[in-house]
Structure formats: structure tokens, C-alpha cells
Amino acid sequence: MDSLKTLAAALALLAAGQCVAQDQLESVVNAAVRPVMQAEGIAGMAVAVTVNGQPHYFNYGVASKESGNAVTQDTLFEIGSVSKTFTATLAGYAVASGKLSLDDKASQVLPALRGSAFDNISVVQLGTYSAGGLPLQFPGEYDSADKMLGYYQQWKPLYPAGSHRLYSNPSLGLFGYLAAQSLGVPFDEAMEKTLLPKLGLKHTFLSVPQDQMGLYAQGYNKDGKPVRVGPGALDSEAYGVKTSAADLLRYVQTNMQPGTLEKPLQQAIALTHSGYYKVDGMTQGLGWEFYPYPVPLEQLQAGNSNRMAFEAHQVQWIKPPQAPRQDALFNKTGATGGFGAYVAYVPQKQIGIVMLANKNYPNAQRIKIAHQILSALDQ
């Protein structure tokens, strides 16, 4: 509690327009982060906080146990499914540019899908995991770029399109693939040569360049073995982004204050922040998921639980889609075999947090850390 009081006092100074010393925030972040790192055996973490547009960075441990290199705000981490928010922003950009409609059927955009279930599945249903029961992962025999179209062509829905949410890499991955198709370029090119530069992100990659490999953290699996993400079907679209705490925090700030971006990107972000349906207390955006703010810790953990990730849920569509809310907490978790990420922010309060780790540790722990820090920031 003393640490929360310390941060509350620091934020009171900031609200009054005074400078907050880094060490005034650091003790609070340390108290939230270090016990979890120790309990979960996490080698390294980068935590970044934004308050009223001001970034604060907190780095822990090592990017690699083998090299001993310390984590910095520029260390590159795999962010897993947080990548889906970038994919959704690209799709929003395609819509805002007049190249794509969320109401298009998937097979209208990709003729190779004609005659399949995707004649009756819309782009927005793919972008909201409601195509009819696409699974969490591709089956192993289809998990490659040359086999994935064959998977979609033979796939049979479990539910009527639009009736159920089932979290799915093949669903969101195809959403991104269709967005790139509508723009007339491969997904990686659309992301790295168009979207990321337009967002002002210079240290965010799908394929880490050779001259940046020294900054690429080593991930570790549950047994402590070094691992990094491998190739898979629609990997770039669903879980392929590598970025730093500094760049990811810049992305958060842009999501909260997109006014400096060109109009199509402002419109794209608005589409990702719109509410398409509700499941329990969570509203599904494109990539992002959000809750009325303030949100209790237990509700936020439930919305990012295994139950939400692995089970189908009937949905209540919002028609027309709910306009973006400032008084909401937007969030997204992400993981690969050796990394765990979490991002959360509240536009109305101009507060946000980015957490990157080189181990996949439980979502409940990530959210507890973030909720504690964000709650203190809002004192």
C-alpha cells in the first residue's frame, strides 16, 4: 500500500504539470513486477508506462541468459497475439482507403475460396473470431503457407456464421490476408512498407533485420529451454510482430491520440476501437478488446482467461457498431512459445502500459501487474 501511495503522490505532481522523477514511479512498478518475475522464473522484462503522453521505462533482467545482455527499452520481443491489433489496423486502413468492406464475403475478396463455406462468411466475422468455429490453431498438416488455402477450402463450420465467438489464429489470420489482398500487395510488404512507417514505428518488424538481431531477446519455454517463434500458416498476420517497449508504447500513445496521423489511419484506428459485439463484460473490437472503465481486476482476468481463449461463446451483436469510447480500457494479451506480452490503455485518462517478457507466463499474472499500476496511475 505504501508503494501505491508513493505513485499516487507522484501522479498528483504530474497532474499539476510538474515533472515526476523516474524513481518515484519505479518503486511501485518494481513492487508489482519483481515478485512475479521471481515466481515465474522470467529472465527478462521490459515495462513501459505512458502518462499524459510522457513515457517511462523500467527494465529487468536479461534479454538472453546465454549472453547476459541486459533488457533495455530497445530490446526486441515477440508479442504474439498483440500482433492482431496491428493486423486489424491494416484492415481498417484498407477499409478507410476504399479497398475493402467489412461486409464483403471472404470469397469475394479471395476468389480461391469460392464454393467454400467462406461464400457466407464476412470479413468482419473473420476479424471478430465469429466465422463459425475456426479453431485456435491450424491443424498441423495445414500449418504452412502452401497448405493453408486447402484448409479453408475444405473447412466446415460448427456454428452459423456470426453466432459464436471462438478465439482463432486462422480467423484473424485470414482477416489480415484478405486485407493485404485488397491492397494488392503481400501482407508483410503492406505492414512493413506502409502501415508501420505511417504509424511512425521504426523498430517494429515481422522479420528482424540482420543488423537488429543483437537486440532480439532470447525466449525461454516452460522448461527454461531457449526458443523463438517458427514459421507457420499466416504467422505474420496472427502472431508475427517483434517490437520493443519503446516502439510499442509509441503505438499505444498513437491509439490514444491518433489526431496527428493521416485521415485514413485515424479512421482505421476508430474501426479497431469500435464495438462489434459483447461477450459477458467484454466488448469485441478489431484486434482490441475493451471494457467500461474502471474495470475490476477479476473481470479483466476473466476476459483474458483460458475459458475465453478455448471455449465458444454466443455473441450479442451491436448494430450499428458501437462508436469508439474514450472511457474504456482497451487491452490485448499475446504469447509465443517463449514470450509473453500484455498491453492496456485508457484514452480518457491518457494512461497506458506495455509489458514484454521473454517467457510465456499466465495472463492472470500479467493483468494483475498492469491493473495494479494503472489503478495507481488513476489516483
Coordinates of C-alpha atoms in Angstrom, one line a residue:
M1 CA 0.0 0.0 0.0
D2 CA 2.9 2.4 0.7
S3 CA 4.1 2.0 -2.9
L4 CA 0.6 2.8 -4.2
K5 CA 0.6 6.0 -2.1
T6 CA 4.0 6.9 -3.4
L7 CA 2.8 6.6 -7.0
A8 CA -0.4 8.4 -6.2
A9 CA 1.7 11.3 -4.9
A10 CA 3.9 11.3 -8.0
L11 CA 0.9 11.3 -10.3
A12 CA -0.6 14.2 -8.3
L13 CA 2.5 16.2 -9.2
L14 CA 2.3 15.2 -12.8
A15 CA -1.4 16.2 -13.0
A16 CA -0.3 19.6 -11.6
G17 CA 2.1 19.9 -14.6
Q18 CA 5.3 19.1 -12.6
C19 CA 7.9 16.6 -13.6
V20 CA 7.7 13.2 -12.0
A21 CA 11.1 11.6 -11.2
Q22 CA 11.6 8.2 -12.7
D23 CA 12.4 6.8 -9.2
Q24 CA 9.0 7.9 -7.9
L25 CA 7.3 5.5 -10.3
E26 CA 10.0 2.8 -10.2
S27 CA 9.4 1.7 -6.7
V28 CA 5.7 0.9 -7.5
V29 CA 6.5 -0.9 -10.7
N30 CA 9.2 -2.8 -9.0
A31 CA 6.8 -4.0 -6.3
A32 CA 4.4 -5.2 -8.9
V33 CA 6.8 -6.8 -11.4
R34 CA 9.7 -8.3 -9.4
P35 CA 7.7 -10.9 -7.3
V36 CA 6.1 -12.2 -10.5
M37 CA 9.4 -12.5 -12.3
Q38 CA 10.8 -14.4 -9.4
A39 CA 7.8 -16.7 -9.0
E40 CA 7.5 -17.4 -12.7
G41 CA 11.2 -17.7 -13.5
I42 CA 11.2 -14.9 -16.1
A43 CA 14.7 -14.0 -17.3
G44 CA 13.9 -10.5 -18.6
M45 CA 11.1 -8.0 -18.8
A46 CA 10.6 -4.5 -20.3
V47 CA 7.8 -2.5 -18.9
A48 CA 6.8 0.9 -20.3
V49 CA 4.2 3.3 -18.9
T50 CA 2.7 6.4 -20.6
V51 CA 1.1 9.2 -18.5
N52 CA -0.3 12.2 -20.4
G53 CA 2.0 11.5 -23.3
Q54 CA 5.1 11.1 -21.2
P55 CA 6.9 7.7 -21.5
H56 CA 8.6 6.0 -18.5
Y57 CA 10.7 2.8 -18.9
F58 CA 11.5 0.1 -16.5
N59 CA 13.8 -2.8 -17.5
Y60 CA 14.5 -6.0 -15.6
G61 CA 16.9 -8.9 -16.0
V62 CA 18.5 -10.2 -19.2
A63 CA 17.4 -10.4 -22.8
S64 CA 19.4 -13.6 -23.0
K65 CA 20.7 -15.9 -20.3
E66 CA 23.4 -17.1 -22.7
S67 CA 24.8 -13.6 -23.5
G68 CA 23.9 -11.9 -20.3
N69 CA 22.8 -8.8 -22.2
A70 CA 20.5 -6.6 -20.1
V71 CA 17.0 -5.8 -21.2
T72 CA 16.5 -2.2 -22.4
Q73 CA 13.6 -0.2 -23.9
D74 CA 15.0 -1.1 -27.3
T75 CA 15.2 -4.9 -26.8
L76 CA 13.1 -6.7 -29.3
F77 CA 10.4 -9.1 -28.0
E78 CA 8.0 -11.4 -29.7
I79 CA 4.5 -10.1 -28.9
G80 CA 2.4 -13.0 -30.1
S81 CA -1.3 -12.1 -30.5
V82 CA -0.8 -8.4 -29.7
S83 CA 0.2 -8.6 -33.4
K84 CA -3.5 -9.0 -34.2
T85 CA -4.1 -5.3 -33.3
F86 CA -1.6 -4.3 -36.0
T87 CA -3.3 -6.6 -38.5
A88 CA -6.6 -5.1 -37.6
T89 CA -5.3 -1.6 -38.1
L90 CA -4.0 -2.6 -41.6
A91 CA -7.5 -4.0 -42.4
G92 CA -9.0 -0.7 -41.1
Y93 CA -6.6 1.2 -43.3
A94 CA -7.8 -0.9 -46.3
V95 CA -11.4 -0.1 -45.4
A96 CA -10.7 3.6 -45.0
S97 CA -8.8 3.6 -48.3
G98 CA -11.9 2.3 -50.1
K99 CA -10.2 -1.0 -51.0
L100 CA -12.2 -3.3 -48.6
S101 CA -15.6 -3.5 -46.9
L102 CA -16.1 -5.3 -43.6
D103 CA -19.4 -6.6 -45.0
D104 CA -17.7 -8.2 -48.0
K105 CA -17.8 -12.0 -48.1
A106 CA -14.4 -13.6 -47.8
S107 CA -14.7 -15.3 -51.2
Q108 CA -15.5 -12.0 -52.9
V109 CA -12.0 -10.8 -51.8
L110 CA -10.2 -14.1 -52.4
P111 CA -11.6 -16.0 -55.4
A112 CA -9.8 -19.1 -54.4
L113 CA -12.4 -19.5 -51.6
R114 CA -15.4 -19.6 -53.9
G115 CA -17.5 -22.6 -53.5
S116 CA -16.5 -23.0 -49.8
A117 CA -18.1 -22.0 -46.5
F118 CA -16.5 -18.6 -47.0
D119 CA -19.1 -17.7 -49.6
N120 CA -21.3 -16.9 -46.5
I121 CA -18.7 -15.6 -44.0
S122 CA -17.9 -11.9 -43.9
V123 CA -14.7 -10.0 -43.4
V124 CA -15.9 -8.6 -40.1
Q125 CA -16.8 -12.1 -38.9
L126 CA -13.2 -13.2 -39.5
G127 CA -11.9 -10.1 -37.8
T128 CA -14.0 -10.9 -34.7
Y129 CA -13.5 -14.7 -34.4
S130 CA -17.1 -15.3 -35.3
A131 CA -16.8 -17.1 -38.6
G132 CA -18.5 -20.3 -37.2
G133 CA -15.9 -22.1 -35.1
L134 CA -12.5 -21.8 -36.8
P135 CA -10.1 -23.4 -34.3
L136 CA -7.4 -21.7 -32.1
Q137 CA -4.6 -23.1 -34.3
F138 CA -4.3 -24.6 -37.8
P139 CA -4.2 -28.4 -37.8
G140 CA -0.6 -29.5 -38.1
E141 CA -0.9 -30.8 -41.6
Y142 CA -2.2 -27.4 -42.8
D143 CA 0.1 -25.2 -40.8
S144 CA 2.2 -23.8 -43.7
A145 CA 1.8 -21.2 -46.3
D146 CA 1.4 -23.7 -49.2
K147 CA -1.3 -25.7 -47.4
M148 CA -3.4 -23.1 -45.6
L149 CA -5.8 -22.4 -48.6
G150 CA -6.6 -26.1 -48.8
Y151 CA -7.6 -26.0 -45.2
Y152 CA -10.1 -23.1 -45.7
Q153 CA -11.5 -24.7 -48.9
Q154 CA -12.5 -27.9 -47.0
W155 CA -13.4 -26.4 -43.6
K156 CA -16.9 -26.9 -42.4
P157 CA -18.4 -24.5 -39.8
L158 CA -19.6 -25.7 -36.4
Y159 CA -21.9 -22.8 -35.9
P160 CA -23.9 -20.4 -38.1
A161 CA -21.6 -17.5 -39.2
G162 CA -21.8 -14.6 -36.7
S163 CA -23.4 -16.6 -33.9
H164 CA -20.4 -17.6 -31.7
R165 CA -17.0 -16.2 -30.7
L166 CA -14.2 -18.8 -30.8
Y167 CA -10.8 -17.2 -30.5
S168 CA -8.8 -18.2 -33.5
N169 CA -5.5 -17.6 -35.3
P170 CA -6.9 -18.9 -38.6
S171 CA -9.8 -16.5 -38.3
L172 CA -7.8 -13.3 -37.6
G173 CA -5.0 -14.5 -39.9
L174 CA -7.3 -14.8 -42.9
F175 CA -8.8 -11.4 -42.0
G176 CA -5.3 -9.9 -42.4
Y177 CA -4.6 -11.9 -45.5
L178 CA -7.7 -10.6 -47.1
A179 CA -6.8 -7.0 -46.1
A180 CA -3.5 -7.4 -47.9
Q181 CA -5.2 -8.9 -50.9
S182 CA -7.5 -5.9 -51.2
L183 CA -4.5 -3.6 -51.1
G184 CA -2.8 -5.6 -53.9
V185 CA 0.4 -6.5 -52.0
P186 CA 1.7 -9.3 -49.8
F187 CA 0.8 -8.9 -46.1
D188 CA 4.4 -8.4 -44.9
E189 CA 5.0 -5.7 -47.5
A190 CA 1.8 -3.9 -46.6
M191 CA 2.8 -3.9 -43.0
E192 CA 6.5 -3.1 -43.2
K193 CA 6.4 -0.6 -46.1
T194 CA 3.0 1.1 -45.5
L195 CA 1.4 0.7 -42.1
L196 CA 4.4 0.7 -39.7
P197 CA 6.1 3.7 -41.3
K198 CA 2.8 5.6 -41.3
L199 CA 2.4 4.9 -37.6
G200 CA 5.9 6.2 -37.0
L201 CA 7.2 2.8 -35.8
K202 CA 10.8 2.3 -36.8
H203 CA 11.7 -0.6 -34.5
T204 CA 8.9 -3.0 -35.2
F205 CA 9.3 -5.9 -37.5
L206 CA 7.8 -9.1 -38.9
S207 CA 11.3 -10.4 -39.9
V208 CA 14.0 -9.0 -37.7
P209 CA 16.8 -7.5 -39.9
Q210 CA 20.2 -9.0 -39.5
D211 CA 21.6 -5.7 -38.1
Q212 CA 19.0 -5.8 -35.4
M213 CA 19.5 -9.4 -34.3
G214 CA 21.7 -8.3 -31.4
L215 CA 18.7 -6.6 -29.9
Y216 CA 16.4 -9.7 -30.4
A217 CA 15.7 -11.2 -27.0
Q218 CA 16.0 -14.9 -26.5
G219 CA 12.8 -16.6 -25.4
Y220 CA 12.5 -19.5 -23.0
N221 CA 9.9 -22.2 -22.7
K222 CA 8.3 -23.6 -19.6
D223 CA 11.4 -25.9 -19.2
G224 CA 13.8 -23.0 -19.5
K225 CA 14.9 -24.1 -23.0
P226 CA 15.7 -21.3 -25.5
V227 CA 13.0 -20.9 -28.2
R228 CA 11.9 -18.5 -30.8
V229 CA 8.8 -18.4 -32.9
G230 CA 8.9 -20.6 -36.0
P231 CA 7.2 -20.3 -39.4
G232 CA 3.5 -21.2 -39.7
A233 CA 0.4 -20.5 -41.8
L234 CA -0.5 -16.8 -41.6
D235 CA 2.1 -16.4 -38.8
S236 CA 2.8 -12.7 -39.7
E237 CA -0.9 -11.9 -39.6
A238 CA -1.7 -13.7 -36.3
Y239 CA 1.3 -13.6 -34.1
G240 CA 4.4 -12.5 -36.0
V241 CA 5.3 -9.0 -34.8
K242 CA 8.6 -8.3 -32.9
T243 CA 9.0 -4.9 -31.3
S244 CA 10.5 -3.0 -28.4
A245 CA 8.9 -1.5 -25.3
A246 CA 9.7 2.0 -26.7
D247 CA 8.0 1.4 -30.1
L248 CA 5.0 -0.5 -28.6
L249 CA 4.4 2.3 -26.1
R250 CA 4.5 4.8 -29.1
Y251 CA 1.9 2.6 -30.7
V252 CA -0.3 2.8 -27.6
Q253 CA 0.1 6.6 -27.5
T254 CA -0.9 6.8 -31.1
N255 CA -4.0 4.7 -30.4
M256 CA -5.0 7.1 -27.6
Q257 CA -4.2 10.2 -29.6
P258 CA -4.4 9.5 -33.4
G259 CA -5.0 13.1 -34.4
T260 CA -1.6 13.6 -35.9
L261 CA -2.0 10.7 -38.3
E262 CA -3.3 11.0 -41.8
K263 CA -7.1 10.7 -42.0
P264 CA -7.3 7.1 -43.3
L265 CA -5.2 5.9 -40.4
Q266 CA -7.4 7.9 -37.9
Q267 CA -10.4 6.1 -39.4
A268 CA -8.6 2.8 -39.2
I269 CA -7.9 3.2 -35.5
A270 CA -11.5 4.2 -35.0
L271 CA -12.6 0.9 -36.7
T272 CA -10.4 -1.1 -34.4
H273 CA -11.8 0.7 -31.3
S274 CA -15.5 0.2 -32.4
G275 CA -17.6 -2.3 -30.6
Y276 CA -19.0 -5.2 -32.7
Y277 CA -20.5 -7.5 -30.1
K278 CA -20.4 -8.3 -26.4
V279 CA -19.5 -11.4 -24.6
D280 CA -20.1 -11.2 -20.8
G281 CA -18.5 -7.9 -19.8
M282 CA -16.1 -7.7 -22.8
T283 CA -16.7 -5.8 -26.0
Q284 CA -15.0 -7.1 -29.1
G285 CA -13.2 -4.6 -31.3
L286 CA -11.0 -5.5 -34.2
G287 CA -7.9 -6.8 -32.5
W288 CA -8.5 -4.9 -29.3
E289 CA -10.9 -6.0 -26.6
F290 CA -12.4 -3.4 -24.2
Y291 CA -14.3 -2.8 -21.0
P292 CA -16.1 0.1 -19.4
Y293 CA -13.6 1.9 -17.2
P294 CA -12.8 1.4 -14.3
V295 CA -12.9 -2.4 -14.6
P296 CA -12.5 -4.7 -11.7
L297 CA -9.4 -6.9 -11.7
E298 CA -11.5 -10.1 -11.7
Q299 CA -13.5 -9.1 -14.7
L300 CA -10.3 -8.2 -16.7
Q301 CA -8.8 -11.5 -15.8
A302 CA -12.0 -13.4 -16.7
G303 CA -12.0 -11.7 -20.1
N304 CA -8.4 -12.9 -20.8
S305 CA -8.9 -16.4 -19.3
N306 CA -8.4 -19.8 -20.8
R307 CA -12.2 -20.1 -20.9
M308 CA -12.3 -17.1 -23.2
A309 CA -9.5 -18.4 -25.3
F310 CA -10.6 -22.0 -25.7
E311 CA -14.4 -22.1 -25.4
A312 CA -17.1 -20.9 -27.8
H313 CA -19.4 -18.1 -26.6
Q314 CA -22.7 -16.9 -28.1
V315 CA -22.4 -13.3 -29.0
Q316 CA -24.7 -10.2 -28.9
W317 CA -24.0 -8.1 -32.0
I318 CA -24.2 -4.3 -31.7
K319 CA -25.9 -2.8 -34.7
P320 CA -24.7 -0.4 -35.8
P321 CA -21.2 -1.0 -34.3
Q322 CA -20.6 1.0 -31.1
A323 CA -18.6 4.2 -31.7
P324 CA -15.2 4.3 -30.1
R325 CA -15.3 5.1 -26.4
Q326 CA -12.8 7.2 -24.5
D327 CA -14.0 5.9 -21.2
A328 CA -12.9 2.3 -21.8
L329 CA -9.9 0.2 -21.0
F330 CA -8.5 -1.4 -24.2
N331 CA -6.3 -4.4 -23.9
K332 CA -4.7 -7.4 -25.6
T333 CA -2.6 -10.3 -24.4
G334 CA -0.1 -12.1 -26.6
A335 CA 2.3 -15.1 -26.4
T336 CA 4.6 -17.3 -28.3
G337 CA 6.4 -20.4 -27.1
G338 CA 9.0 -18.3 -25.4
F339 CA 7.5 -14.8 -24.9
G340 CA 4.5 -13.2 -23.1
A341 CA 3.1 -9.7 -23.7
Y342 CA 0.3 -7.5 -22.4
V343 CA -0.9 -4.0 -23.5
A344 CA -3.6 -1.9 -21.8
Y345 CA -4.6 1.7 -22.0
V346 CA -7.4 4.1 -21.1
P347 CA -7.8 7.0 -23.6
Q348 CA -9.9 9.2 -21.3
K349 CA -7.2 9.0 -18.6
Q350 CA -4.3 9.1 -21.0
I351 CA -2.6 6.3 -19.2
G352 CA -1.3 3.0 -20.7
I353 CA 1.1 0.2 -20.1
V354 CA 3.2 -2.2 -22.2
M355 CA 4.7 -5.4 -20.6
L356 CA 7.1 -7.6 -22.6
A357 CA 8.7 -10.8 -21.2
N358 CA 10.9 -13.5 -22.6
K359 CA 8.7 -16.2 -21.1
N360 CA 5.1 -17.1 -21.7
Y361 CA 3.7 -16.7 -18.1
P362 CA 0.0 -16.7 -17.0
N363 CA -2.3 -14.0 -18.3
A364 CA -3.8 -13.6 -14.8
Q365 CA -0.3 -12.5 -13.5
R366 CA 0.2 -10.1 -16.4
I367 CA -3.1 -8.5 -15.8
K368 CA -2.6 -8.3 -12.0
I369 CA 0.6 -6.3 -12.6
A370 CA -0.9 -4.0 -15.1
H371 CA -4.1 -3.4 -13.1
Q372 CA -2.2 -2.5 -10.0
I373 CA 0.0 0.0 -11.8
L374 CA -2.9 1.5 -13.9
S375 CA -5.1 1.8 -10.8
A376 CA -2.3 3.7 -9.0
L377 CA -1.9 5.9 -12.1
D378 CA -5.5 6.9 -11.8
Q379 CA -5.4 8.0 -8.2

